[in-house]
Structures are given as structure tokens and as C-alpha cells.
Amino acid sequence: MKNEVTLLRPENFDALDAALQQSSAAWTFVAGGTDLLVQKEKWRKATHIVDLTALPELHQTIEINSKVIRIGAAVPYGDLIRHSELKTYLPILVHACELIGAAQIQNRGTIGGNIANASPAGDTLPVLAVLNAELLIGPRQKGEFKRLSMNEIMIGPGQIQLKPNEYIAFIEIPILQSPEPLWDFRKIGQREALAISKLSLAVLLWKDGKHVQDVRIASGSVAPVIRRHHKTENILNGQELNEQLIEKAAETLKNEINPISDIRSTKEFRKEITANVLRDILHQWL
Ligand SMILES: Cc1cc2nc3c(=O)[nH]c(=O)nc-3n(C[C@H](O)[C@H](O)[C@H](O)COP(=O)(O)OP(=O)(O)OC[C@H]3O[C@@H](n4cnc5c(N)ncnc54)[C@H](O)[C@@H]3O)c2cc1C
């Protein structure tokens, strides 16, 4: 049976921050509820719940200016997929959102929930890592959100660097330097659709003639935390993209990741397949 519950549906940041700062209760945030409601134990124990979807800035913001793209943490994936301009600026992110769940999940699930849930299999996490995303964290102190880099927020499976009652307000993504990078996001699951990733790989690559000018690589499901793979990036940066270089990068990536064996795959399979996916991605850009 569910305990007695206090439910808050703040309609602006002042109301949200005041409630969090004036109460000693441990609040549980809910956005789409697609992770939280299936984590029955956590949901059953929640006594103070904040529904983030009544706050328009969190639930509706998709702003694009000359420097950054700002997305409200509680904007559903479906709104990102259907946004008229986002695909032009962030095709890799829109593509990753399209691969998440099916229409029901896309219309409820949010990036903020994906990040805060901190699953190594969260599909937007490697994409946000290669996009060098920053997170704006509330409650505001003296009117300002705290900033955390996507590359430092995750500290372990299910663990992120948020203090009790801190929430993700916005995700900010710097506009990508021109010329536009080549990009790919691959997700390998048990089947094509509606599957949790056995591994995912996000790559952005800028090419200057035959040479790799800059590259960013991050993977999902093959390490306890999502981080950029700087060793593999350094193998590629500044070099001519050819068969030998691709082989060297794939072998480096194999040693840079640290997968586990679980019900979905063995450690060895994940290492091999991650290297193969990188080979395949880079080959298309030879
Ligand atoms: C059938 C099904 C299929 C799925 N398929 C995929 C998939 O393909 N890929 C994938 O990555 N995931 C998948 N998921 C998992 C889930 O849908 C995503 O992780 C989604 O992004 C979670 O967002 P949400 O808004 O529903 O989070 P919620 O369930 O509302 O919250 C998740 C966690 O984050 C916290 N939280 C939420 N928002 C905030 C915030 N702004 N600040 C701080 N904490 C917050 C909550 O307290 C909770 O602990 C699937 C889930 C289901 C049920």
C-alpha cells in the first residue's frame, strides 16, 4: 500500500525552489514517470513528490540562439523529434530520441529523466557527452542555476552528482562548430525496436580533406559511467583516416571500455561488437 503522499505541481521556478528550500523532506521528482513508476520500491517509498510537468519552462522549452540550444529537462522526446528546427541543428540527438522506446515512451519520457536515472544504457547519455552538453541544476542560488558538465555528472550506475532535492532544469548544448560534423549514433539491442541497448556508440567527426580534424566518441552500456573516449579520440585526431588508422582506433576503443557480463551480453561480446561498430561507422567516412 502507498504511504500518505504530498504532491506538488509547481507552475514556476519560484514556487518549485521555495518548496524545496523551505522543507526538510526528501522530494522525489517525476517527469514522464516511465522509469520511476516501474521502479516499484522507489515509487512506493516516495512520500513527497514533485511533478515537473506543470512548469512550462521545464516542460516546453526548446530555444535555439547563435551559441547554444537550451532544452527543458522535462520536454518529452516526442516534442524534440517533432520540432521543426532541431533536426537541422542536432540530428544526432533527434535520431537517438527516435530510437527510444515506441510512441508511448517518446510522448512521456524526457532527457532529464534519462540523465537522472543514470543507467549506463540510457540512450541520450553518450549523445549528450559528444555534444559537450551542460546541465543547469536547481534550486537556484541567488537566482542562478548551478552548471555541471554532462561528462562529469554520472558517478556510477544509477548515481549522479545531484544533492538531495537538486533537480535538472535545462540541458544546454553548444551549437556545433562549422563545417557541420559527420555524425552517427548506433544502438545494438536484442532486436531492432523497443530494446534496451547492449551497447550504443555516438560519434561526431570533423574531416579536413582526408584527415580527421576533430572527433568525439562516447559509448553506452559498456562502462559503469558514460564518458568521452579520449584515448581513442587521440589516436584519430589529426591523422589521415585510412584502414590502418581505423584498425588502431577500434583496438584502442576495445581496451578503453570496461563492460560487464549480464543477462543481455557477455563482456567479450560487448568489447568485440563495440570495436566493430566503430569500424563500421568510420569506414563510411573513408
Ligand atoms: C517500455 C519502455 C521502453 C524504454 N525504452 C528506452 C530506450 O529505448 N532507451 C532509453 O534510454 N530508455 C528507455 N526507457 C527508459 C525511460 O523511458 C527513459 O529513461 C526516460 O528518459 C525516463 O524519463 P522520464 O521523464 O520518464 O523519467 P521519470 O521516470 O519521471 O524519472 C526517472 C528518474 O529521474 C528522476 N528525475 C526525472 N526528471 C528529473 C529532473 N529534471 N531532475 C532530477 N531528477 C529527475 C526521477 O526522480 C527518477 O529517479 C524505456 C522505458 C520503458 C518503460
Short mmCIF file of C-alpha atoms and ligand atoms in Angstrom, two decimals:
data_model
loop_
_atom_site.label_atom_id
_atom_site.label_comp_id
_atom_site.label_asym_id
_atom_site.label_seq_id
_atom_site.Cartn_x
_atom_site.Cartn_y
_atom_site.Cartn_z
CA MET A 1 0.00 0.00 0.00
CA LYS A 2 1.19 3.54 -0.79
CA ASN A 3 2.12 5.84 2.12
CA GLU A 4 0.38 9.15 2.52
CA VAL A 5 1.78 11.39 -0.16
CA THR A 6 2.37 15.12 -0.51
CA LEU A 7 2.15 16.08 -4.18
CA LEU A 8 3.48 19.33 -5.55
CA ARG A 9 2.78 20.65 -9.07
CA PRO A 10 4.67 23.97 -9.18
CA GLU A 11 3.90 26.24 -12.10
CA ASN A 12 7.06 28.36 -11.90
CA PHE A 13 10.63 28.18 -10.60
CA ASP A 14 9.93 30.43 -7.62
CA ALA A 15 7.27 28.04 -6.31
CA LEU A 16 9.43 24.98 -7.01
CA ASP A 17 12.60 26.37 -5.41
CA ALA A 18 10.76 27.76 -2.38
CA ALA A 19 9.12 24.39 -1.70
CA LEU A 20 12.44 22.54 -1.98
CA GLN A 21 14.40 25.01 0.12
CA GLN A 22 11.82 25.53 2.85
CA SER A 23 11.13 21.86 3.53
CA SER A 24 13.32 19.24 5.16
CA ALA A 25 11.51 16.45 3.27
CA ALA A 26 13.27 14.31 0.65
CA TRP A 27 11.41 15.12 -2.57
CA THR A 28 11.09 12.71 -5.46
CA PHE A 29 10.91 14.32 -8.90
CA VAL A 30 8.69 12.85 -11.56
CA ALA A 31 8.68 13.89 -15.21
CA GLY A 32 7.36 11.23 -17.61
CA GLY A 33 7.33 8.54 -14.93
CA THR A 34 8.50 5.91 -17.46
CA ASP A 35 11.43 4.86 -15.26
CA LEU A 36 10.14 5.84 -11.84
CA LEU A 37 6.78 4.07 -11.99
CA VAL A 38 8.37 0.76 -12.94
CA GLN A 39 10.90 1.06 -10.10
CA LYS A 40 8.15 -0.06 -7.75
CA GLU A 41 10.12 0.04 -4.49
CA LYS A 42 11.40 3.59 -5.04
CA TRP A 43 7.96 4.80 -6.16
CA ARG A 44 6.18 3.11 -3.23
CA LYS A 45 8.54 4.73 -0.72
CA ALA A 46 8.16 8.25 -2.16
CA THR A 47 6.25 10.42 0.29
CA HIS A 48 6.93 13.87 -1.21
CA ILE A 49 6.52 14.02 -4.97
CA VAL A 50 7.20 16.96 -7.30
CA ASP A 51 5.55 16.70 -10.72
CA LEU A 52 7.78 18.71 -13.05
CA THR A 53 5.35 18.75 -15.97
CA ALA A 54 3.23 21.69 -14.79
CA LEU A 55 6.17 24.07 -15.11
CA PRO A 56 6.13 25.38 -18.70
CA GLU A 57 9.86 26.30 -18.79
CA LEU A 58 10.79 22.73 -17.87
CA HIS A 59 8.15 21.03 -19.97
CA GLN A 60 8.18 23.15 -23.13
CA THR A 61 11.49 25.00 -23.57
CA ILE A 62 13.36 24.36 -26.82
CA GLU A 63 15.32 27.57 -27.53
CA ILE A 64 17.94 27.98 -30.22
CA ASN A 65 20.25 31.00 -30.37
CA SER A 66 23.58 31.62 -32.12
CA LYS A 67 25.60 29.96 -29.34
CA VAL A 68 23.53 27.29 -27.58
CA ILE A 69 20.43 25.18 -27.74
CA ARG A 70 18.55 25.05 -24.44
CA ILE A 71 16.13 22.22 -23.75
CA GLY A 72 13.87 21.96 -20.70
CA ALA A 73 14.68 18.81 -18.73
CA ALA A 74 11.02 17.70 -18.78
CA VAL A 75 10.38 18.16 -22.51
CA PRO A 76 9.15 14.80 -23.86
CA TYR A 77 11.21 13.09 -26.59
CA GLY A 78 8.26 13.36 -28.98
CA ASP A 79 8.40 17.17 -28.84
CA LEU A 80 12.12 17.07 -29.70
CA ILE A 81 11.50 14.67 -32.58
CA ARG A 82 8.68 16.82 -33.98
CA HIS A 83 10.44 20.19 -33.51
CA SER A 84 10.81 21.94 -36.86
CA GLU A 85 14.43 23.16 -36.44
CA LEU A 86 16.08 20.80 -34.00
CA LYS A 87 16.83 18.16 -36.63
CA THR A 88 18.89 20.72 -38.55
CA TYR A 89 20.99 21.67 -35.54
CA LEU A 90 21.17 18.39 -33.63
CA PRO A 91 20.39 15.49 -36.00
CA ILE A 92 22.31 13.04 -33.79
CA LEU A 93 20.15 13.85 -30.75
CA VAL A 94 16.87 13.69 -32.67
CA HIS A 95 17.93 10.34 -34.16
CA ALA A 96 18.74 8.96 -30.68
CA CYS A 97 15.31 10.12 -29.42
CA GLU A 98 13.65 8.34 -32.36
CA LEU A 99 15.29 5.08 -31.27
CA ILE A 100 13.98 5.29 -27.69
CA GLY A 101 11.06 3.01 -26.85
CA ALA A 102 7.98 3.43 -29.03
CA ALA A 103 5.48 6.30 -29.39
CA GLN A 104 4.08 5.88 -25.86
CA ILE A 105 7.51 6.23 -24.23
CA GLN A 106 8.57 9.01 -26.61
CA ASN A 107 5.49 11.01 -25.69
CA ARG A 108 6.16 10.79 -21.95
CA GLY A 109 9.88 10.10 -21.39
CA THR A 110 12.29 13.03 -21.04
CA ILE A 111 16.02 13.70 -21.34
CA GLY A 112 16.12 14.96 -17.74
CA GLY A 113 14.67 11.62 -16.59
CA ASN A 114 17.10 9.69 -18.79
CA ILE A 115 20.08 11.55 -17.25
CA ALA A 116 18.82 11.44 -13.64
CA ASN A 117 18.04 7.73 -13.91
CA ALA A 118 21.76 7.35 -14.76
CA SER A 119 21.53 3.98 -16.45
CA PRO A 120 24.66 3.16 -18.48
CA ALA A 121 22.12 2.04 -21.12
CA GLY A 122 20.38 5.46 -21.26
CA ASP A 123 20.40 6.29 -24.95
CA THR A 124 20.71 10.06 -24.78
CA LEU A 125 23.72 9.96 -22.44
CA PRO A 126 26.52 9.16 -24.94
CA VAL A 127 24.96 11.58 -27.41
CA LEU A 128 24.90 14.40 -24.85
CA ALA A 129 28.50 13.52 -23.93
CA VAL A 130 29.75 14.00 -27.52
CA LEU A 131 27.70 17.18 -27.79
CA ASN A 132 29.57 18.51 -24.71
CA ALA A 133 26.21 19.27 -23.08
CA GLU A 134 25.96 21.20 -19.84
CA LEU A 135 23.25 20.78 -17.25
CA LEU A 136 21.67 23.64 -15.33
CA ILE A 137 20.85 22.49 -11.84
CA GLY A 138 18.29 23.93 -9.41
CA PRO A 139 17.18 25.08 -6.93
CA ARG A 140 18.70 28.40 -7.95
CA GLN A 141 21.13 30.08 -5.55
CA LYS A 142 20.82 33.87 -5.67
CA GLY A 143 18.78 33.47 -8.85
CA GLU A 144 21.40 31.35 -10.66
CA PHE A 145 21.36 27.71 -11.67
CA LYS A 146 24.50 25.67 -10.93
CA ARG A 147 26.24 24.24 -14.02
CA LEU A 148 27.55 20.70 -14.40
CA SER A 149 29.13 19.12 -17.44
CA MET A 150 27.45 16.06 -18.92
CA ASN A 151 30.91 14.48 -18.89
CA GLU A 152 31.12 14.66 -15.09
CA ILE A 153 27.54 14.19 -13.87
CA MET A 154 27.42 10.40 -13.80
CA ILE A 155 29.35 8.73 -10.98
CA GLY A 156 28.12 5.16 -11.24
CA PRO A 157 25.19 3.07 -12.44
CA GLY A 158 22.09 4.82 -11.06
CA GLN A 159 24.19 7.53 -9.43
CA ILE A 160 24.64 11.14 -10.44
CA GLN A 161 26.21 14.15 -8.79
CA LEU A 162 22.97 15.69 -7.59
CA LYS A 163 22.50 16.54 -3.92
CA PRO A 164 19.16 15.67 -2.29
CA ASN A 165 16.39 17.91 -3.67
CA GLU A 166 18.54 19.17 -6.57
CA TYR A 167 16.92 18.89 -9.99
CA ILE A 168 17.99 19.21 -13.60
CA ALA A 169 16.32 22.30 -15.05
CA PHE A 170 17.83 22.60 -18.53
CA ILE A 171 20.22 20.87 -20.86
CA GLU A 172 22.39 23.32 -22.80
CA ILE A 173 24.18 22.19 -25.94
CA PRO A 174 26.75 24.43 -27.66
CA ILE A 175 25.99 24.98 -31.36
CA LEU A 176 28.38 22.70 -33.25
CA GLN A 177 31.34 24.38 -34.92
CA SER A 178 31.08 24.65 -38.70
CA PRO A 179 31.58 22.94 -41.06
CA GLU A 180 28.93 20.52 -39.89
CA PRO A 181 30.42 17.30 -38.50
CA LEU A 182 29.77 13.83 -39.81
CA TRP A 183 27.72 12.03 -37.18
CA ASP A 184 26.40 8.62 -36.27
CA PHE A 185 24.59 7.05 -33.36
CA ARG A 186 24.22 3.28 -33.31
CA LYS A 187 22.26 1.26 -30.83
CA ILE A 188 22.62 -2.51 -30.64
CA GLY A 189 19.84 -4.29 -28.76
CA GLN A 190 18.20 -7.68 -28.61
CA ARG A 191 16.04 -6.64 -31.56
CA GLU A 192 15.53 -3.62 -33.79
CA ALA A 193 12.83 -1.81 -31.77
CA LEU A 194 11.82 -1.42 -28.12
CA ALA A 195 15.05 -2.87 -26.74
CA ILE A 196 17.48 -1.80 -24.06
CA SER A 197 20.92 -1.18 -25.55
CA LYS A 198 23.57 -3.89 -25.26
CA LEU A 199 25.79 -1.12 -26.46
CA SER A 200 25.45 2.23 -28.11
CA LEU A 201 28.03 4.43 -29.78
CA ALA A 202 27.89 8.13 -30.58
CA VAL A 203 30.47 9.70 -32.89
CA LEU A 204 30.94 13.24 -34.20
CA LEU A 205 33.78 13.72 -36.68
CA TRP A 206 35.07 16.78 -38.49
CA LYS A 207 37.15 15.99 -41.59
CA ASP A 208 39.62 18.22 -43.38
CA GLY A 209 40.29 16.54 -46.72
CA LYS A 210 41.45 13.04 -45.84
CA HIS A 211 42.43 13.98 -42.29
CA VAL A 212 40.46 13.82 -39.07
CA GLN A 213 40.34 17.38 -37.83
CA ASP A 214 38.45 16.58 -34.64
CA VAL A 215 36.47 13.65 -33.29
CA ARG A 216 34.31 12.96 -30.26
CA ILE A 217 33.35 9.42 -29.22
CA ALA A 218 31.22 8.12 -26.33
CA SER A 219 29.56 4.78 -25.72
CA GLY A 220 26.68 3.43 -23.65
CA SER A 221 26.21 0.10 -21.82
CA VAL A 222 29.91 -0.77 -21.93
CA ALA A 223 31.20 1.01 -18.81
CA PRO A 224 29.70 1.94 -15.42
CA VAL A 225 29.66 5.62 -16.36
CA ILE A 226 29.27 7.48 -19.66
CA ARG A 227 32.39 9.42 -20.61
CA ARG A 228 34.11 10.55 -23.80
CA HIS A 229 36.77 8.07 -25.02
CA HIS A 230 39.71 10.45 -25.17
CA LYS A 231 42.38 7.77 -25.85
CA THR A 232 40.57 6.60 -28.97
CA GLU A 233 39.86 10.19 -30.00
CA ASN A 234 43.59 11.00 -29.66
CA ILE A 235 44.52 8.10 -31.94
CA LEU A 236 42.32 9.59 -34.67
CA ASN A 237 42.82 13.33 -34.20
CA GLY A 238 44.99 14.98 -36.86
CA GLN A 239 45.61 11.68 -38.70
CA GLU A 240 44.72 10.53 -42.19
CA LEU A 241 41.61 8.38 -41.99
CA ASN A 242 42.55 5.05 -43.57
CA GLU A 243 42.20 1.29 -42.94
CA GLN A 244 45.22 1.10 -40.60
CA LEU A 245 44.07 4.06 -38.53
CA ILE A 246 40.55 2.65 -38.22
CA GLU A 247 42.01 -0.66 -37.01
CA LYS A 248 44.19 1.12 -34.44
CA ALA A 249 41.24 3.18 -33.19
CA ALA A 250 38.98 0.11 -32.91
CA GLU A 251 41.61 -1.81 -30.91
CA THR A 252 42.17 1.22 -28.65
CA LEU A 253 38.45 1.56 -28.01
CA LYS A 254 38.23 -2.13 -27.12
CA ASN A 255 40.74 -1.51 -24.33
CA GLU A 256 39.26 1.80 -23.27
CA ILE A 257 35.81 0.43 -22.44
CA ASN A 258 35.04 -1.67 -19.41
CA PRO A 259 31.86 -3.69 -19.97
CA ILE A 260 30.31 -6.25 -17.66
CA SER A 261 28.69 -9.58 -18.45
CA ASP A 262 24.97 -9.60 -17.69
CA ILE A 263 21.76 -11.20 -18.94
CA ARG A 264 21.91 -9.19 -22.15
CA SER A 265 25.52 -9.92 -23.23
CA THR A 266 28.98 -11.06 -22.16
CA LYS A 267 31.87 -8.67 -21.57
CA GLU A 268 33.80 -10.18 -24.51
CA PHE A 269 30.86 -9.79 -26.91
CA ARG A 270 30.38 -6.17 -25.90
CA LYS A 271 34.09 -5.39 -26.44
CA GLU A 272 34.15 -7.02 -29.90
CA ILE A 273 30.90 -5.51 -31.08
CA THR A 274 31.81 -2.00 -29.86
CA ALA A 275 35.05 -2.16 -31.84
CA ASN A 276 33.13 -3.46 -34.88
CA VAL A 277 30.55 -0.70 -34.68
CA LEU A 278 33.31 1.94 -34.57
CA ARG A 279 34.99 0.27 -37.60
CA ASP A 280 31.70 0.33 -39.46
CA ILE A 281 30.99 3.98 -38.63
CA LEU A 282 34.48 5.17 -39.62
CA HIS A 283 34.53 3.11 -42.84
CA GLN A 284 31.56 5.02 -44.22
CA TRP A 285 33.61 8.24 -43.94
CA LEU A 286 36.81 6.99 -45.69
C1 LIG B 1 8.82 0.23 -22.29
C2 LIG B 1 9.99 1.12 -22.01
C3 LIG B 1 10.94 1.32 -23.01
C4 LIG B 1 12.05 2.13 -22.78
N1 LIG B 1 12.97 2.29 -23.78
C5 LIG B 1 14.07 3.04 -23.56
C6 LIG B 1 15.06 3.18 -24.58
O1 LIG B 1 14.94 2.66 -25.69
N2 LIG B 1 16.16 3.94 -24.29
C7 LIG B 1 16.33 4.56 -23.07
O2 LIG B 1 17.34 5.23 -22.88
N3 LIG B 1 15.40 4.43 -22.10
C8 LIG B 1 14.29 3.70 -22.30
N4 LIG B 1 13.35 3.55 -21.30
C9 LIG B 1 13.59 4.21 -20.02
C10 LIG B 1 12.90 5.59 -19.86
O3 LIG B 1 11.80 5.73 -20.72
C11 LIG B 1 13.87 6.74 -20.12
O4 LIG B 1 14.99 6.63 -19.28
C12 LIG B 1 13.22 8.12 -19.94
O5 LIG B 1 14.06 9.08 -20.47
C13 LIG B 1 12.95 8.48 -18.48
O6 LIG B 1 12.37 9.78 -18.45
P1 LIG B 1 11.10 10.12 -17.54
O7 LIG B 1 10.78 11.53 -17.78
O8 LIG B 1 10.01 9.13 -17.79
O9 LIG B 1 11.72 9.88 -16.09
P2 LIG B 1 10.96 9.60 -14.72
O10 LIG B 1 10.51 8.18 -14.69
O11 LIG B 1 9.95 10.64 -14.44
O12 LIG B 1 12.18 9.79 -13.72
C14 LIG B 1 13.32 8.93 -13.78
C15 LIG B 1 14.27 9.30 -12.62
O13 LIG B 1 14.78 10.60 -12.81
C16 LIG B 1 14.38 11.49 -11.78
N5 LIG B 1 14.09 12.74 -12.48
C17 LIG B 1 13.25 12.94 -13.53
N6 LIG B 1 13.37 14.18 -14.00
C18 LIG B 1 14.28 14.81 -13.22
C19 LIG B 1 14.85 16.12 -13.22
N7 LIG B 1 14.51 17.05 -14.12
N8 LIG B 1 15.76 16.40 -12.28
C20 LIG B 1 16.16 15.47 -11.38
N9 LIG B 1 15.67 14.23 -11.33
C21 LIG B 1 14.74 13.89 -12.25
C22 LIG B 1 13.20 10.81 -11.10
O14 LIG B 1 13.10 11.18 -9.74
C23 LIG B 1 13.57 9.35 -11.27
O15 LIG B 1 14.52 8.96 -10.28
C24 LIG B 1 12.23 2.75 -21.52
C25 LIG B 1 11.25 2.58 -20.51
C26 LIG B 1 10.15 1.77 -20.75
C27 LIG B 1 9.14 1.60 -19.66
#
